[in-house]
Coordinates of C-alpha atoms and ligand atoms in Angstrom, one line a residue:
M1355 CA 0.0 0.0 -0.1
K1356 CA 0.9 3.5 -0.2
Y1357 CA 1.6 5.8 2.5
T1358 CA 2.2 9.5 2.3
V1359 CA 4.9 10.9 5.0
Q1360 CA 3.3 13.1 7.4
K1361 CA 4.9 15.9 9.5
G1362 CA 7.0 14.4 12.5
D1363 CA 7.3 11.1 10.8
T1364 CA 10.7 9.1 10.9
L1365 CA 11.4 5.8 9.2
A1366 CA 11.1 4.1 12.5
K1367 CA 7.9 5.6 13.3
V1368 CA 6.3 4.7 10.0
A1369 CA 7.9 1.2 10.3
Y1370 CA 6.3 0.8 13.8
L1371 CA 2.8 2.1 12.5
F1372 CA 2.6 -0.7 9.9
K1373 CA 4.4 -3.3 12.3
V1374 CA 7.3 -3.7 10.0
R1375 CA 11.1 -3.4 10.1
P1376 CA 12.6 0.2 9.1
F1377 CA 14.7 -2.5 6.8
D1378 CA 11.6 -3.6 5.1
L1379 CA 10.8 -0.1 4.2
L1380 CA 14.3 0.2 2.6
L1381 CA 13.7 -3.0 0.6
F1382 CA 10.4 -1.8 -0.9
N1383 CA 11.7 1.9 -1.5
P1384 CA 14.9 2.4 -3.5
H1385 CA 14.5 6.4 -3.2
I1386 CA 15.2 6.0 0.5
Y1387 CA 19.0 5.1 1.0
S1388 CA 19.3 4.1 4.5
E1389 CA 17.8 3.8 7.9
Q1390 CA 19.2 7.2 8.9
S1391 CA 17.7 9.1 5.7
Y1392 CA 15.2 11.8 6.7
L1393 CA 11.2 11.5 5.6
Y1394 CA 10.2 14.7 4.3
P1395 CA 6.3 15.4 4.6
G1396 CA 4.6 14.8 1.7
L1397 CA 6.9 11.8 0.5
D1398 CA 5.4 8.7 -0.8
L1399 CA 6.4 5.4 0.7
H1400 CA 5.2 1.9 -0.7
V1401 CA 4.7 -0.3 2.4
P1402 CA 4.8 -3.9 2.0
S1403 CA 1.6 -5.9 3.1
I1404 CA 2.3 -8.7 5.7
N1405 CA 0.2 -10.6 8.2
R1406 CA -0.7 -8.1 11.0
D1407 CA -0.9 -11.2 13.2
L1408 CA 2.8 -11.8 12.6
P1409 CA 4.4 -8.6 13.6
L1410 CA 7.9 -8.4 12.3
I1411 CA 9.0 -6.0 15.5
G1412 CA 8.2 -6.2 19.3
D1413 CA 6.4 -3.7 21.2
D1414 CA 9.6 -2.5 23.2
V1415 CA 10.5 -0.9 19.8
H1416 CA 8.2 1.8 20.9
T1417 CA 10.7 2.9 23.9
N1418 CA 13.1 3.8 21.2
L1419 CA 10.8 5.9 18.9
E1420 CA 11.2 9.4 18.0
F1421 CA 9.0 11.9 19.7
G1422 CA 7.9 15.5 18.6
Q1423 CA 4.9 17.8 18.5
T1424 CA 2.8 15.7 16.3
D1425 CA 3.2 12.9 19.0
I1426 CA 2.0 15.4 21.7
E1427 CA -0.9 16.6 19.8
N1428 CA -2.2 13.2 18.8
K1429 CA -2.0 12.4 22.7
I1430 CA -3.8 15.3 23.8
P1431 CA -7.5 13.8 23.9
E1432 CA -6.2 10.8 25.8
L1433 CA -4.5 13.1 28.3
R1434 CA -7.5 15.3 28.8
N1435 CA -9.6 12.0 29.3
K1436 CA -7.4 11.3 32.1
G1437 CA -7.9 14.5 34.0
I1438 CA -5.0 16.6 32.6
H1439 CA -5.6 20.1 31.9
V1440 CA -4.2 21.4 28.6
E1441 CA -3.3 25.0 27.6
I1442 CA -1.3 26.9 25.0
I1443 CA 1.2 29.3 26.7
G1444 CA 2.4 30.8 23.4
Y1445 CA 3.8 29.8 19.7
S1446 CA 7.0 28.9 18.3
V1447 CA 8.5 30.9 15.4
M1448 CA 6.7 28.7 13.1
N1449 CA 3.6 29.3 14.8
Q1450 CA 3.4 25.8 16.5
P1451 CA 1.4 25.9 19.8
L1452 CA 3.5 25.4 23.1
Y1453 CA 1.5 23.0 25.2
A1454 CA 1.4 23.2 29.3
F1455 CA -0.2 20.2 31.0
K1456 CA -1.4 20.5 34.6
I1457 CA -2.1 18.1 37.2
G1458 CA -3.0 18.4 40.7
E1459 CA -5.1 21.0 43.0
G1460 CA -2.5 21.9 45.4
K1461 CA -1.6 25.6 46.5
K1462 CA 2.1 24.6 46.0
E1463 CA 3.0 25.1 42.3
I1464 CA 6.0 23.1 40.6
F1465 CA 7.1 23.5 37.0
Y1466 CA 8.8 20.9 34.9
S1467 CA 10.0 21.5 31.2
G1468 CA 11.8 19.8 28.5
G1469 CA 12.5 19.8 24.9
W1470 CA 14.4 22.8 25.1
H1471 CA 17.3 21.5 23.0
A1472 CA 16.0 20.1 19.7
N1473 CA 18.3 16.9 19.7
E1474 CA 16.9 16.4 23.3
W1475 CA 13.5 14.9 22.3
H1476 CA 13.8 12.1 24.7
T1477 CA 12.9 14.6 27.7
S1478 CA 9.6 15.6 25.7
K1479 CA 8.8 12.0 25.6
F1480 CA 9.8 11.4 29.2
L1481 CA 7.8 14.0 30.6
V1482 CA 4.6 13.2 28.7
Q1483 CA 4.4 9.7 29.7
Y1484 CA 5.6 10.9 33.4
I1485 CA 2.4 12.9 33.5
E1486 CA 0.2 10.3 31.9
Q1487 CA 1.3 7.8 34.6
L1488 CA 0.7 10.5 37.4
A1489 CA -2.9 10.9 36.1
E1490 CA -3.7 7.1 35.8
H1491 CA -2.3 6.8 39.6
K1492 CA -4.3 9.7 40.7
Q1493 CA -7.5 8.4 38.7
N1494 CA -7.4 5.0 40.1
K1495 CA -6.0 5.8 43.4
T1496 CA -3.5 3.4 43.2
L1497 CA 0.3 3.9 44.7
W1498 CA 3.3 4.6 42.8
N1499 CA 6.3 2.9 44.3
G1500 CA 4.5 3.3 47.6
Y1501 CA 3.5 6.7 47.1
D1502 CA -0.2 8.2 47.4
I1503 CA -0.3 10.4 44.3
D1504 CA -3.7 11.4 44.6
K1505 CA -2.8 12.7 48.1
I1506 CA 0.4 14.2 46.8
L1507 CA -1.7 16.0 44.1
N1508 CA -4.0 17.6 46.7
D1509 CA -1.2 19.4 47.9
I1510 CA 0.6 20.2 44.8
T1511 CA -0.2 21.5 41.3
L1512 CA 2.2 20.1 38.6
Y1513 CA 2.8 22.1 35.5
I1514 CA 4.8 20.5 32.4
V1515 CA 5.8 22.0 29.3
P1516 CA 7.1 18.9 27.6
L1517 CA 8.2 20.6 24.5
V1518 CA 9.5 24.1 24.4
N1519 CA 11.3 23.8 20.9
P1520 CA 8.9 22.2 18.6
D1521 CA 10.4 23.8 15.2
G1522 CA 14.0 22.4 16.5
V1523 CA 12.7 18.9 17.4
D1524 CA 10.8 18.6 13.6
L1525 CA 14.3 19.8 12.1
V1526 CA 16.1 17.0 14.1
L1527 CA 13.5 14.4 13.3
Q1528 CA 12.8 15.3 9.4
G1529 CA 15.7 17.3 8.2
I1530 CA 15.2 20.4 5.9
Y1531 CA 13.6 20.1 2.4
P1532 CA 12.8 23.0 -0.1
S1533 CA 9.0 23.5 0.8
H1534 CA 10.2 24.2 4.4
P1535 CA 9.6 28.0 5.2
Y1536 CA 13.2 28.1 6.8
Y1537 CA 15.0 26.0 4.3
E1538 CA 17.6 28.6 3.1
D1539 CA 18.1 30.2 6.4
V1540 CA 18.6 26.8 8.2
L1541 CA 20.9 25.5 5.5
A1542 CA 23.0 28.7 5.9
I1543 CA 23.3 28.6 9.6
N1544 CA 24.2 24.9 9.2
K1545 CA 27.0 25.8 6.6
G1546 CA 25.0 23.7 4.0
M1547 CA 25.4 20.4 6.1
K1548 CA 22.0 18.3 5.6
R1549 CA 22.3 16.4 8.8
F1550 CA 20.8 17.7 11.9
E1551 CA 21.6 15.5 15.0
H1552 CA 23.9 17.9 16.3
W1553 CA 21.3 20.6 16.2
S1554 CA 20.0 22.1 19.8
S1555 CA 18.7 25.4 18.9
N1556 CA 15.5 26.7 17.5
I1557 CA 14.5 26.9 13.8
R1558 CA 16.3 30.7 13.8
G1559 CA 19.6 29.2 15.1
V1560 CA 19.4 30.7 18.8
D1561 CA 19.8 28.5 21.8
L1562 CA 16.7 28.9 23.8
N1563 CA 18.6 27.8 27.1
H1564 CA 20.7 31.0 26.3
Q1565 CA 18.1 33.6 26.2
W1566 CA 17.3 34.4 29.8
P1567 CA 17.6 37.9 31.2
A1568 CA 20.0 36.7 34.0
G1569 CA 23.6 37.1 33.2
W1570 CA 22.6 36.9 29.5
E1571 CA 25.4 39.5 28.7
I1572 CA 28.3 37.4 30.3
E1573 CA 27.1 34.2 28.6
A1574 CA 26.7 36.0 25.3
V1575 CA 30.4 37.1 25.1
E1576 CA 31.5 33.3 25.5
S1577 CA 29.0 32.1 23.0
P1578 CA 28.8 31.8 19.1
Q1579 CA 28.1 35.5 17.6
E1580 CA 25.8 34.4 15.0
P1581 CA 22.8 32.0 14.6
W1582 CA 24.5 28.5 14.9
S1583 CA 23.0 24.9 15.6
R1584 CA 24.0 25.6 19.2
H1585 CA 24.8 28.2 21.9
Y1586 CA 23.9 31.3 20.2
S1587 CA 22.4 33.4 22.8
G1588 CA 20.6 35.7 20.2
K1589 CA 20.7 39.5 19.8
A1590 CA 19.2 40.1 23.2
P1591 CA 17.2 38.1 25.8
L1592 CA 14.0 36.9 25.1
T1593 CA 14.1 37.7 21.4
E1594 CA 12.5 34.1 20.7
P1595 CA 8.9 33.6 21.2
E1596 CA 9.5 30.2 22.7
A1597 CA 12.0 31.5 25.4
M1598 CA 9.4 34.4 26.1
A1599 CA 6.5 32.3 26.3
V1600 CA 8.1 30.1 29.2
Y1601 CA 9.3 33.3 30.7
T1602 CA 5.6 35.0 30.8
F1603 CA 4.4 31.5 32.0
T1604 CA 6.9 31.4 34.8
N1605 CA 6.2 34.9 36.1
K1606 CA 2.4 34.4 36.0
H1607 CA 3.0 31.6 38.7
S1608 CA 4.8 31.5 42.0
F1609 CA 6.6 28.3 41.3
S1610 CA 8.4 26.7 44.4
H1611 CA 10.4 24.4 41.9
V1612 CA 11.6 24.7 38.5
L1613 CA 13.3 21.9 36.6
A1614 CA 14.4 22.1 33.1
F1615 CA 15.1 18.6 31.7
H1616 CA 18.0 18.0 29.5
S1617 CA 19.6 15.0 28.1
Q1618 CA 23.3 15.3 27.0
G1619 CA 25.4 14.7 30.2
Q1620 CA 25.7 13.1 33.6
V1621 CA 25.4 15.8 35.7
I1622 CA 22.8 18.0 37.5
Y1623 CA 23.5 21.6 37.3
W1624 CA 22.1 23.5 40.2
G1625 CA 22.5 26.6 42.0
Y1626 CA 22.8 30.4 40.7
R1627 CA 25.8 32.4 41.9
G1628 CA 25.2 31.5 45.5
M1629 CA 21.4 33.0 45.2
E1630 CA 19.7 29.6 45.6
P1631 CA 17.8 28.9 48.8
L1632 CA 19.7 27.0 51.6
E1633 CA 17.9 23.8 51.3
S1634 CA 18.9 23.3 47.7
K1635 CA 22.4 21.7 48.5
E1636 CA 20.8 18.8 50.7
M1637 CA 18.1 18.2 48.2
V1638 CA 20.5 17.9 45.2
E1639 CA 22.7 15.7 47.1
R1640 CA 19.8 13.3 47.9
L1641 CA 18.8 13.3 44.1
S1642 CA 22.6 12.8 43.1
L1643 CA 22.9 9.6 45.4
L1644 CA 19.6 8.2 44.1
L1645 CA 20.4 8.7 40.5
H1646 CA 24.2 8.4 40.6
I1647 CA 24.7 11.7 38.9
R1648 CA 27.3 14.1 39.9
P1649 CA 25.8 17.4 41.0
F1650 CA 27.5 20.7 39.8
I1651 CA 26.9 23.9 41.3
Q1652 CA 26.9 26.8 38.8
L1653 CA 28.8 29.7 40.3
K1654 CA 29.5 31.4 37.3
V1655 CA 27.3 31.3 34.3
M1656 CA 29.1 29.1 31.9
E1657 CA 30.9 26.6 33.9
G1658 CA 28.3 24.0 34.0
I1659 CA 27.9 24.0 30.3
R1660 CA 31.5 23.3 29.6
I1661 CA 31.4 20.2 32.0
G1662 CA 28.0 19.1 30.3
L1663 CA 29.4 19.1 26.6
S1664 CA 32.2 16.6 27.6
K1665 CA 29.6 14.0 28.7
K1666 CA 28.0 11.4 26.4
R1667 CA 24.6 11.5 25.2
V1668 CA 22.2 9.3 27.3
G1669 CA 19.8 6.5 26.1
L1670 CA 16.2 6.4 26.5
D1671 CA 16.3 3.9 29.1
S1672 CA 17.9 5.8 31.7
L1673 CA 15.1 8.6 31.1
W1674 CA 12.6 5.8 32.0
R1675 CA 14.8 4.6 34.9
L1676 CA 14.9 8.4 36.0
G1677 CA 11.2 8.4 35.9
L1678 CA 10.7 5.6 38.3
E1679 CA 13.6 6.5 40.5
Q1680 CA 12.5 10.2 40.9
I1681 CA 9.1 9.2 42.0
H1682 CA 10.8 7.8 45.0
Y1683 CA 10.6 11.2 46.5
P1684 CA 7.2 12.7 47.1
L1685 CA 6.9 15.4 44.5
K1686 CA 6.9 17.8 47.3
H1687 CA 10.2 16.8 48.5
L1688 CA 11.8 17.2 45.0
P1689 CA 14.7 19.7 45.5
R1690 CA 14.3 23.1 45.5
F1691 CA 16.4 25.2 42.8
G1692 CA 17.6 28.7 42.6
P1693 CA 15.9 31.6 40.4
T1694 CA 17.1 30.3 37.1
T1695 CA 16.0 27.0 35.7
V1696 CA 18.2 24.0 36.3
C1697 CA 19.6 21.5 33.7
L1698 CA 18.9 18.0 35.1
H1699 CA 21.1 15.9 33.0
L1700 CA 20.8 12.4 33.3
K1701 CA 22.9 9.2 33.6
D1702 CA 23.9 7.1 30.8
Ligands
ZN1804 ZN1 20.0 20.7 26.8

């Protein structure tokens, strides 16, 4: 049968959809060169017919599948049914909605976010599954690793923005193609290269994690001076709509804890120029012991980033493990961090 590639598709995702192997799609589509090839929206694929009772792949493959904006949007009705409140906090450069999910009714507000860096879409997948599991335990009034989630969520309201950089994630998953509105710009920024595994920035080549009006000038001096796949701070703080949306959202609330999830190192960055609350240290040490991740206090703005870059990319399994282990803390006992967002870098 014929299948037309949709926004957000990858070879692995299409293969999973039809219960064939990515390799089977290569056999029947000579215009796709390798399992690493990008599939552009609108591309036609021939999908071999097989007996669906004898799937060629196992269900565990799902764990390794890429995850982006369309996956979140497909999931929203299900999340709503599970009692999760969904709101749009702003729009990306390419006008994609930035979703915030909310669960719980407590006075204390906590904020998690992920998908800041385009090649760290694992964090978006993790956060969506995490809130979904919380919702199931709340709805069914079941314990999760011994914790009474329903009770905890009476004291706490948890907000999750799972994907801050949807345009960037789409680029990492599908590459660039002539009908893409930023085709010329992205190719120029990427010096003509057509692979994007290394891309962390948003679609305009600005690193959203460098956009804060908190030591921005210091960080900008040591960063690339023009749009680039990573670390370019932009011409000024908050020039990018994605960063501005999270900034505005954060200011509208009085969050007691703010955690930003990243996945390129084995380190917890915490603290902010000694301005963090006193209890931060103890809480970070507890988290560190539990996860076997080294804590690293950020006294100067850039220090932590250098360390993070020397670390290996994490695998998806560790994110699942983090999800299980992290819940060993009741939510209300999660570490309190300083006034800036914190990179929670995960173990390999
Ligand atoms: Zn990151």
